[in-house]
PDB file of C-alpha atoms and ligand atoms in Angstrom:
ATOM      1  CA  MET A 112     109.252  23.737  -2.290  1.00  0.00           C
ATOM      2  CA  THR A 113     106.608  26.300  -1.345  1.00  0.00           C
ATOM      3  CA  GLY A 114     105.982  25.983   2.387  1.00  0.00           C
ATOM      4  CA  ARG A 115     102.791  25.580   4.322  1.00  0.00           C
ATOM      5  CA  ARG A 116     103.326  28.437   6.782  1.00  0.00           C
ATOM      6  CA  PRO A 117     100.915  31.262   5.808  1.00  0.00           C
ATOM      7  CA  ASP A 118     102.501  34.019   3.750  1.00  0.00           C
ATOM      8  CA  ALA A 119     101.296  37.629   4.137  1.00  0.00           C
ATOM      9  CA  ALA A 120      98.152  37.051   2.043  1.00  0.00           C
ATOM     10  CA  GLY A 121      97.511  33.780   3.890  1.00  0.00           C
ATOM     11  CA  ARG A 122      97.725  35.542   7.246  1.00  0.00           C
ATOM     12  CA  ARG A 123      95.319  38.200   6.000  1.00  0.00           C
ATOM     13  CA  ALA A 124      92.935  35.520   4.727  1.00  0.00           C
ATOM     14  CA  LEU A 125      92.972  33.631   8.037  1.00  0.00           C
ATOM     15  CA  ALA A 126      92.520  36.884   9.961  1.00  0.00           C
ATOM     16  CA  LEU A 127      89.254  37.514   8.095  1.00  0.00           C
ATOM     17  CA  TYR A 128      87.696  34.814  10.298  1.00  0.00           C
ATOM     18  CA  ARG A 129      88.914  36.304  13.595  1.00  0.00           C
ATOM     19  CA  ASP A 130      85.367  37.154  14.749  1.00  0.00           C
ATOM     20  CA  ALA A 131      83.885  33.794  13.704  1.00  0.00           C
ATOM     21  CA  PRO A 132      82.905  31.118  16.251  1.00  0.00           C
ATOM     22  CA  TRP A 133      85.865  28.995  17.360  1.00  0.00           C
ATOM     23  CA  GLN A 134      84.717  25.977  15.342  1.00  0.00           C
ATOM     24  CA  GLU A 135      84.933  27.972  12.094  1.00  0.00           C
ATOM     25  CA  ARG A 136      88.251  29.542  13.068  1.00  0.00           C
ATOM     26  CA  ALA A 137      89.610  26.095  13.844  1.00  0.00           C
ATOM     27  CA  HIS A 138      88.241  24.708  10.589  1.00  0.00           C
ATOM     28  CA  VAL A 139      89.875  27.326   8.365  1.00  0.00           C
ATOM     29  CA  HIS A 140      93.189  26.901  10.188  1.00  0.00           C
ATOM     30  CA  VAL A 141      93.048  23.116   9.728  1.00  0.00           C
ATOM     31  CA  ARG A 142      92.263  23.650   6.037  1.00  0.00           C
ATOM     32  CA  TRP A 143      95.239  25.969   5.690  1.00  0.00           C
ATOM     33  CA  TRP A 144      97.695  23.568   7.269  1.00  0.00           C
ATOM     34  CA  SER A 145      96.367  20.416   5.601  1.00  0.00           C
ATOM     35  CA  ALA A 146      95.880  21.666   1.999  1.00  0.00           C
ATOM     36  CA  PRO A 147      98.658  22.964  -0.271  1.00  0.00           C
ATOM     37  CA  PHE A 148      97.054  26.359  -0.809  1.00  0.00           C
ATOM     38  CA  ARG A 149     100.346  28.178  -1.404  1.00  0.00           C
ATOM     39  CA  ARG A 150     101.180  25.898  -4.325  1.00  0.00           C
ATOM     40  CA  LEU A 151      97.652  26.024  -5.692  1.00  0.00           C
ATOM     41  CA  VAL A 152      97.475  29.813  -5.747  1.00  0.00           C
ATOM     42  CA  THR A 153     100.594  29.931  -7.944  1.00  0.00           C
ATOM     43  CA  LEU A 154      98.627  27.958 -10.572  1.00  0.00           C
ATOM     44  CA  LEU A 155      96.058  30.733 -10.987  1.00  0.00           C
ATOM     45  CA  PRO A 156      96.422  33.590 -13.466  1.00  0.00           C
ATOM     46  CA  GLU A 157      97.525  36.857 -11.839  1.00  0.00           C
ATOM     47  CA  ALA A 158      94.491  38.737 -13.158  1.00  0.00           C
ATOM     48  CA  GLY A 159      90.964  38.140 -14.384  1.00  0.00           C
ATOM     49  CA  PRO A 160      87.802  36.435 -13.207  1.00  0.00           C
ATOM     50  CA  VAL A 161      88.354  33.304 -11.107  1.00  0.00           C
ATOM     51  CA  LEU A 162      85.611  30.894  -9.998  1.00  0.00           C
ATOM     52  CA  GLU A 163      86.035  28.459  -7.103  1.00  0.00           C
ATOM     53  CA  ILE A 164      83.446  25.658  -7.048  1.00  0.00           C
ATOM     54  CA  GLY A 165      82.870  24.186  -3.572  1.00  0.00           C
ATOM     55  CA  CYS A 166      84.629  27.007  -1.719  1.00  0.00           C
ATOM     56  CA  GLY A 167      83.320  26.042   1.735  1.00  0.00           C
ATOM     57  CA  HIS A 168      83.976  28.933   4.155  1.00  0.00           C
ATOM     58  CA  GLY A 169      85.862  30.676   1.343  1.00  0.00           C
ATOM     59  CA  LEU A 170      89.391  30.504   2.728  1.00  0.00           C
ATOM     60  CA  PHE A 171      91.093  29.600  -0.556  1.00  0.00           C
ATOM     61  CA  SER A 172      88.938  32.094  -2.483  1.00  0.00           C
ATOM     62  CA  ALA A 173      89.896  34.788   0.011  1.00  0.00           C
ATOM     63  CA  TYR A 174      93.563  33.845  -0.251  1.00  0.00           C
ATOM     64  CA  ALA A 175      93.417  33.959  -4.063  1.00  0.00           C
ATOM     65  CA  ALA A 176      91.753  37.390  -3.931  1.00  0.00           C
ATOM     66  CA  LEU A 177      94.163  38.813  -1.360  1.00  0.00           C
ATOM     67  CA  SER A 178      97.255  37.493  -3.134  1.00  0.00           C
ATOM     68  CA  GLY A 179      96.169  38.881  -6.493  1.00  0.00           C
ATOM     69  CA  GLU A 180      94.334  42.179  -6.382  1.00  0.00           C
ATOM     70  CA  ARG A 181      93.796  42.073 -10.166  1.00  0.00           C
ATOM     71  CA  ARG A 182      91.800  38.845  -9.774  1.00  0.00           C
ATOM     72  CA  HIS A 183      88.074  38.968  -9.186  1.00  0.00           C
ATOM     73  CA  VAL A 184      87.258  35.793  -7.271  1.00  0.00           C
ATOM     74  CA  VAL A 185      83.789  34.258  -6.991  1.00  0.00           C
ATOM     75  CA  GLY A 186      83.372  31.293  -4.650  1.00  0.00           C
ATOM     76  CA  VAL A 187      80.266  29.095  -4.742  1.00  0.00           C
ATOM     77  CA  ASP A 188      79.133  26.228  -2.521  1.00  0.00           C
ATOM     78  CA  ILE A 189      75.984  24.187  -1.897  1.00  0.00           C
ATOM     79  CA  ASP A 190      76.285  24.714   1.878  1.00  0.00           C
ATOM     80  CA  ALA A 191      74.421  27.906   2.835  1.00  0.00           C
ATOM     81  CA  ASP A 192      75.812  27.867   6.403  1.00  0.00           C
ATOM     82  CA  LYS A 193      79.414  27.860   5.195  1.00  0.00           C
ATOM     83  CA  ILE A 194      78.693  30.611   2.675  1.00  0.00           C
ATOM     84  CA  ALA A 195      76.992  32.704   5.365  1.00  0.00           C
ATOM     85  CA  ALA A 196      80.040  32.312   7.604  1.00  0.00           C
ATOM     86  CA  GLY A 197      82.388  33.108   4.739  1.00  0.00           C
ATOM     87  CA  ALA A 198      80.360  36.084   3.539  1.00  0.00           C
ATOM     88  CA  VAL A 199      81.098  37.920   6.784  1.00  0.00           C
ATOM     89  CA  ALA A 200      84.798  37.534   6.000  1.00  0.00           C
ATOM     90  CA  ALA A 201      84.358  38.250   2.288  1.00  0.00           C
ATOM     91  CA  ALA A 202      82.708  41.592   3.062  1.00  0.00           C
ATOM     92  CA  ARG A 203      86.218  42.844   3.950  1.00  0.00           C
ATOM     93  CA  VAL A 204      87.725  41.909   0.558  1.00  0.00           C
ATOM     94  CA  PRO A 205      86.609  44.040  -2.408  1.00  0.00           C
ATOM     95  CA  ASN A 206      87.586  41.553  -5.134  1.00  0.00           C
ATOM     96  CA  LEU A 207      85.819  38.564  -3.534  1.00  0.00           C
ATOM     97  CA  GLU A 208      82.224  37.322  -3.662  1.00  0.00           C
ATOM     98  CA  LEU A 209      80.872  34.173  -2.044  1.00  0.00           C
ATOM     99  CA  THR A 210      77.468  32.802  -2.957  1.00  0.00           C
ATOM    100  CA  VAL A 211      75.325  29.677  -2.693  1.00  0.00           C
ATOM    101  CA  ALA A 212      74.939  27.613  -5.871  1.00  0.00           C
ATOM    102  CA  PRO A 213      72.781  24.546  -6.435  1.00  0.00           C
ATOM    103  CA  ASP A 214      74.401  21.128  -6.778  1.00  0.00           C
ATOM    104  CA  GLY A 215      75.992  20.801 -10.217  1.00  0.00           C
ATOM    105  CA  ALA A 216      75.553  24.454 -11.150  1.00  0.00           C
ATOM    106  CA  VAL A 217      78.502  26.326 -12.684  1.00  0.00           C
ATOM    107  CA  PRO A 218      78.085  30.123 -12.932  1.00  0.00           C
ATOM    108  CA  ALA A 219      78.455  31.341 -16.500  1.00  0.00           C
ATOM    109  CA  GLY A 220      81.916  32.486 -17.565  1.00  0.00           C
ATOM    110  CA  PRO A 221      84.083  32.987 -19.392  1.00  0.00           C
ATOM    111  CA  TRP A 222      86.456  32.486 -16.434  1.00  0.00           C
ATOM    112  CA  ALA A 223      90.197  32.995 -16.658  1.00  0.00           C
ATOM    113  CA  ALA A 224      90.358  30.119 -14.187  1.00  0.00           C
ATOM    114  CA  VAL A 225      87.979  27.712 -12.510  1.00  0.00           C
ATOM    115  CA  VAL A 226      89.366  25.989  -9.422  1.00  0.00           C
ATOM    116  CA  VAL A 227      87.963  22.993  -7.549  1.00  0.00           C
ATOM    117  CA  VAL A 228      89.712  22.005  -4.302  1.00  0.00           C
ATOM    118  CA  ASP A 229      88.825  18.753  -2.532  1.00  0.00           C
ATOM    119  CA  VAL A 230      85.182  18.635  -3.624  1.00  0.00           C
ATOM    120  CA  LEU A 231      84.788  16.009  -6.343  1.00  0.00           C
ATOM    121  CA  TYR A 232      85.395  12.978  -4.092  1.00  0.00           C
ATOM    122  CA  LEU A 233      82.112  13.842  -2.334  1.00  0.00           C
ATOM    123  CA  LEU A 234      80.187  13.181  -5.590  1.00  0.00           C
ATOM    124  CA  PRO A 235      79.516   9.963  -7.515  1.00  0.00           C
ATOM    125  CA  ALA A 236      81.851   9.499 -10.493  1.00  0.00           C
ATOM    126  CA  ASP A 237      79.210  10.410 -13.089  1.00  0.00           C
ATOM    127  CA  ALA A 238      78.430  13.651 -11.227  1.00  0.00           C
ATOM    128  CA  GLN A 239      82.157  14.451 -11.048  1.00  0.00           C
ATOM    129  CA  ARG A 240      82.403  13.926 -14.786  1.00  0.00           C
ATOM    130  CA  ALA A 241      79.377  16.165 -15.416  1.00  0.00           C
ATOM    131  CA  LEU A 242      80.609  18.928 -13.090  1.00  0.00           C
ATOM    132  CA  LEU A 243      84.051  18.969 -14.716  1.00  0.00           C
ATOM    133  CA  ALA A 244      82.512  19.102 -18.200  1.00  0.00           C
ATOM    134  CA  ALA A 245      80.256  21.990 -17.122  1.00  0.00           C
ATOM    135  CA  ALA A 246      83.238  23.784 -15.562  1.00  0.00           C
ATOM    136  CA  ALA A 247      85.437  23.194 -18.611  1.00  0.00           C
ATOM    137  CA  ALA A 248      82.735  24.702 -20.845  1.00  0.00           C
ATOM    138  CA  GLN A 249      82.988  27.985 -18.894  1.00  0.00           C
ATOM    139  CA  VAL A 250      86.789  28.344 -19.129  1.00  0.00           C
ATOM    140  CA  ALA A 251      87.850  31.227 -21.381  1.00  0.00           C
ATOM    141  CA  PRO A 252      90.161  30.648 -24.354  1.00  0.00           C
ATOM    142  CA  GLY A 253      93.676  30.712 -22.857  1.00  0.00           C
ATOM    143  CA  GLY A 254      92.197  29.986 -19.415  1.00  0.00           C
ATOM    144  CA  ARG A 255      92.534  26.993 -17.130  1.00  0.00           C
ATOM    145  CA  LEU A 256      90.697  24.575 -14.884  1.00  0.00           C
ATOM    146  CA  VAL A 257      92.651  23.671 -11.721  1.00  0.00           C
ATOM    147  CA  VAL A 258      91.449  20.491 -10.018  1.00  0.00           C
ATOM    148  CA  LYS A 259      92.936  19.563  -6.649  1.00  0.00           C
ATOM    149  CA  GLU A 260      91.931  16.123  -5.413  1.00  0.00           C
ATOM    150  CA  MET A 261      93.708  13.202  -3.796  1.00  0.00           C
ATOM    151  CA  GLY A 262      95.940  10.862  -5.773  1.00  0.00           C
ATOM    152  CA  ALA A 263      95.716   7.063  -5.855  1.00  0.00           C
ATOM    153  CA  SER A 264      99.070   6.393  -4.166  1.00  0.00           C
ATOM    154  CA  PRO A 265     100.923   5.757  -1.927  1.00  0.00           C
ATOM    155  CA  ALA A 266      98.549   3.321  -0.200  1.00  0.00           C
ATOM    156  CA  TRP A 267      99.205   4.531   3.371  1.00  0.00           C
ATOM    157  CA  LYS A 268      98.392   8.139   2.486  1.00  0.00           C
ATOM    158  CA  VAL A 269      95.231   7.004   0.696  1.00  0.00           C
ATOM    159  CA  ARG A 270      94.178   5.015   3.814  1.00  0.00           C
ATOM    160  CA  TRP A 271      94.965   7.943   6.114  1.00  0.00           C
ATOM    161  CA  ASN A 272      92.898  10.291   3.959  1.00  0.00           C
ATOM    162  CA  ARG A 273      89.894   7.935   3.869  1.00  0.00           C
ATOM    163  CA  TRP A 274      89.958   7.644   7.660  1.00  0.00           C
ATOM    164  CA  GLN A 275      90.095  11.400   8.106  1.00  0.00           C
ATOM    165  CA  GLU A 276      87.303  12.039   5.583  1.00  0.00           C
ATOM    166  CA  THR A 277      85.088   9.448   7.271  1.00  0.00           C
ATOM    167  CA  LEU A 278      85.548  11.358  10.526  1.00  0.00           C
ATOM    168  CA  SER A 279      84.853  14.730   8.883  1.00  0.00           C
ATOM    169  CA  VAL A 280      81.823  13.812   6.744  1.00  0.00           C
ATOM    170  CA  ARG A 281      80.113  10.957   8.579  1.00  0.00           C
ATOM    171  CA  VAL A 282      81.014  11.431  12.235  1.00  0.00           C
ATOM    172  CA  LEU A 283      81.605  15.161  12.791  1.00  0.00           C
ATOM    173  CA  ARG A 284      79.449  16.194   9.778  1.00  0.00           C
ATOM    174  CA  ILE A 285      81.736  19.171   9.044  1.00  0.00           C
ATOM    175  CA  THR A 286      81.421  18.639   5.290  1.00  0.00           C
ATOM    176  CA  GLU A 287      78.260  18.089   3.232  1.00  0.00           C
ATOM    177  CA  GLY A 288      78.379  15.270   0.744  1.00  0.00           C
ATOM    178  CA  SER A 289      77.178  11.807  -0.087  1.00  0.00           C
ATOM    179  CA  ALA A 290      77.607   8.976   2.406  1.00  0.00           C
ATOM    180  CA  THR A 291      80.334   7.439   0.277  1.00  0.00           C
ATOM    181  CA  PHE A 292      83.532   8.819  -1.189  1.00  0.00           C
ATOM    182  CA  THR A 293      84.569   8.312  -4.773  1.00  0.00           C
ATOM    183  CA  PHE A 294      88.254   8.953  -5.294  1.00  0.00           C
ATOM    184  CA  VAL A 295      88.642   8.847  -9.068  1.00  0.00           C
ATOM    185  CA  ASP A 296      92.185   8.089 -10.195  1.00  0.00           C
ATOM    186  CA  PRO A 297      93.734  11.362 -11.437  1.00  0.00           C
ATOM    187  CA  SER A 298      94.710   9.666 -14.708  1.00  0.00           C
ATOM    188  CA  VAL A 299      91.028   8.902 -15.375  1.00  0.00           C
ATOM    189  CA  MET A 300      90.052  12.470 -14.539  1.00  0.00           C
ATOM    190  CA  ALA A 301      92.802  13.778 -16.829  1.00  0.00           C
ATOM    191  CA  GLY A 302      91.301  11.641 -19.621  1.00  0.00           C
ATOM    192  CA  TRP A 303      87.890  13.231 -19.088  1.00  0.00           C
ATOM    193  CA  LEU A 304      89.408  16.720 -19.308  1.00  0.00           C
ATOM    194  CA  ARG A 305      91.270  15.841 -22.517  1.00  0.00           C
ATOM    195  CA  GLU A 306      87.958  14.607 -23.969  1.00  0.00           C
ATOM    196  CA  ASP A 307      86.609  18.068 -23.102  1.00  0.00           C
ATOM    197  CA  GLY A 308      89.298  19.586 -25.330  1.00  0.00           C
ATOM    198  CA  LEU A 309      91.756  20.730 -22.652  1.00  0.00           C
ATOM    199  CA  THR A 310      95.511  20.125 -22.394  1.00  0.00           C
ATOM    200  CA  VAL A 311      96.249  18.528 -19.026  1.00  0.00           C
ATOM    201  CA  THR A 312      99.277  18.537 -16.730  1.00  0.00           C
ATOM    202  CA  ALA A 313      99.213  16.271 -13.655  1.00  0.00           C
ATOM    203  CA  THR A 314     101.372  16.973 -10.596  1.00  0.00           C
ATOM    204  CA  ARG A 315     101.697  15.220  -7.231  1.00  0.00           C
ATOM    205  CA  LEU A 316     101.740  17.681  -4.326  1.00  0.00           C
ATOM    206  CA  ASP A 317     102.213  15.213  -1.464  1.00  0.00           C
ATOM    207  CA  ALA A 318     105.932  15.561  -0.744  1.00  0.00           C
ATOM    208  CA  GLY A 319     106.339  16.104   3.001  1.00  0.00           C
ATOM    209  CA  ARG A 320     102.604  15.718   3.595  1.00  0.00           C
ATOM    210  CA  VAL A 321     100.449  12.882   4.936  1.00  0.00           C
ATOM    211  CA  HIS A 322      97.665  13.405   2.384  1.00  0.00           C
ATOM    212  CA  PRO A 323      98.142  12.203  -1.226  1.00  0.00           C
ATOM    213  CA  HIS A 324      97.521  15.699  -2.665  1.00  0.00           C
ATOM    214  CA  HIS A 325      97.392  15.856  -6.444  1.00  0.00           C
ATOM    215  CA  VAL A 326      96.547  18.602  -8.927  1.00  0.00           C
ATOM    216  CA  LEU A 327      95.463  18.667 -12.553  1.00  0.00           C
ATOM    217  CA  VAL A 328      95.901  21.863 -14.553  1.00  0.00           C
ATOM    218  CA  ALA A 329      93.733  21.704 -17.656  1.00  0.00           C
ATOM    219  CA  GLU A 330      94.273  24.499 -20.168  1.00  0.00           C
ATOM    220  CA  ARG A 331      92.083  25.709 -22.989  1.00  0.00           C
ATOM    221  CA  ALA A 332      93.976  26.843 -26.078  1.00  0.00           C
ATOM    222  CA  PRO A 333      93.940  30.580 -26.784  1.00  0.00           C
ATOM    223  CA  ALA A 334      91.411  31.712 -29.420  1.00  0.00           C
TER     224      ALA A 334
HETATM  225  C1  LIG B 437      86.381  19.501   1.906  1.00  0.00           C
HETATM  226  S1  LIG B 437      85.401  20.905   1.621  1.00  0.00           S
HETATM  227  C2  LIG B 437      86.554  21.903   0.696  1.00  0.00           C
HETATM  228  C3  LIG B 437      86.213  23.345   0.800  1.00  0.00           C
HETATM  229  C4  LIG B 437      87.222  24.271   0.102  1.00  0.00           C
HETATM  230  N1  LIG B 437      87.307  23.996  -1.317  1.00  0.00           N
HETATM  231  C5  LIG B 437      88.584  24.164   0.732  1.00  0.00           C
HETATM  232  O1  LIG B 437      89.505  23.701   0.067  1.00  0.00           O
HETATM  233  O2  LIG B 437      88.723  24.530   1.906  1.00  0.00           O
HETATM  234  C6  LIG B 437      84.271  20.362   0.347  1.00  0.00           C
HETATM  235  C7  LIG B 437      83.225  21.407   0.012  1.00  0.00           C
HETATM  236  O3  LIG B 437      82.532  20.973  -1.157  1.00  0.00           O
HETATM  237  C8  LIG B 437      81.175  21.381  -1.026  1.00  0.00           C
HETATM  238  N2  LIG B 437      80.389  20.612  -1.999  1.00  0.00           N
HETATM  239  C9  LIG B 437      80.031  19.311  -1.951  1.00  0.00           C
HETATM  240  N3  LIG B 437      79.327  18.982  -3.054  1.00  0.00           N
HETATM  241  C10 LIG B 437      79.266  20.106  -3.823  1.00  0.00           C
HETATM  242  C11 LIG B 437      78.679  20.426  -5.089  1.00  0.00           C
HETATM  243  N4  LIG B 437      78.006  19.516  -5.788  1.00  0.00           N
HETATM  244  N5  LIG B 437      78.798  21.676  -5.576  1.00  0.00           N
HETATM  245  C12 LIG B 437      79.487  22.620  -4.879  1.00  0.00           C
HETATM  246  N6  LIG B 437      80.052  22.385  -3.665  1.00  0.00           N
HETATM  247  C13 LIG B 437      79.941  21.148  -3.153  1.00  0.00           C
HETATM  248  C14 LIG B 437      80.866  21.129   0.434  1.00  0.00           C
HETATM  249  O4  LIG B 437      79.736  21.843   0.865  1.00  0.00           O
HETATM  250  C15 LIG B 437      82.164  21.604   1.087  1.00  0.00           C
HETATM  251  O5  LIG B 437      82.101  22.951   1.445  1.00  0.00           O
END
């Protein structure tokens, strides 16, 4: 199993934030240790244009860029403060751009990969559906959409995750999003992506972790 300790590219990505205020440094470190970034980066193509929707401070985008110099990674988020913080770090990585995008907007592709990590649960189900359809439409032939969200089981991990998100979004206000969370069952989301013409593989990523991490890899057939 790929570990959670930062590899060389992960250490370089985290080090990009060394001059940031302590809250941002702490945030990116918590993101690293709580999300399965090392597994997720292996799901991206080794080269080509990659879009991350909802990149936050840009840690995963930076990691994807630093671990694959033939990728050109663009990260977008609705939160201008996070993008401003991330842009300082991104300035040190030639194959990385971070930019603000309006809610629901998907920059035009074609993208070799579009990746969405722990964003959709902040949106109502119909907005999740619409954002995935818009993202799928920008995936190049032979490309893929990688969607990391939380799974629907086991119950204790689902409860733990809800508690932590309530703290992060409603109490500490670290993350922008609606007042409620909508965790769509991955099997439902996979159905949406199949309706959009993609071939979907679903994988649980929660072994050895307290969060019910789950990823969908949705591939568009080559031309
Ligand atoms: C939990 S954070 C995840 C950030 C990053 N993907 C990561 O894994 O570290 C969720 C992010 O989604 C962003 N977000 C929420 N709604 C969004 C939307 N409609 N479009 C783009 N980003 C959005 C938030 O601003 C926040 O930065």
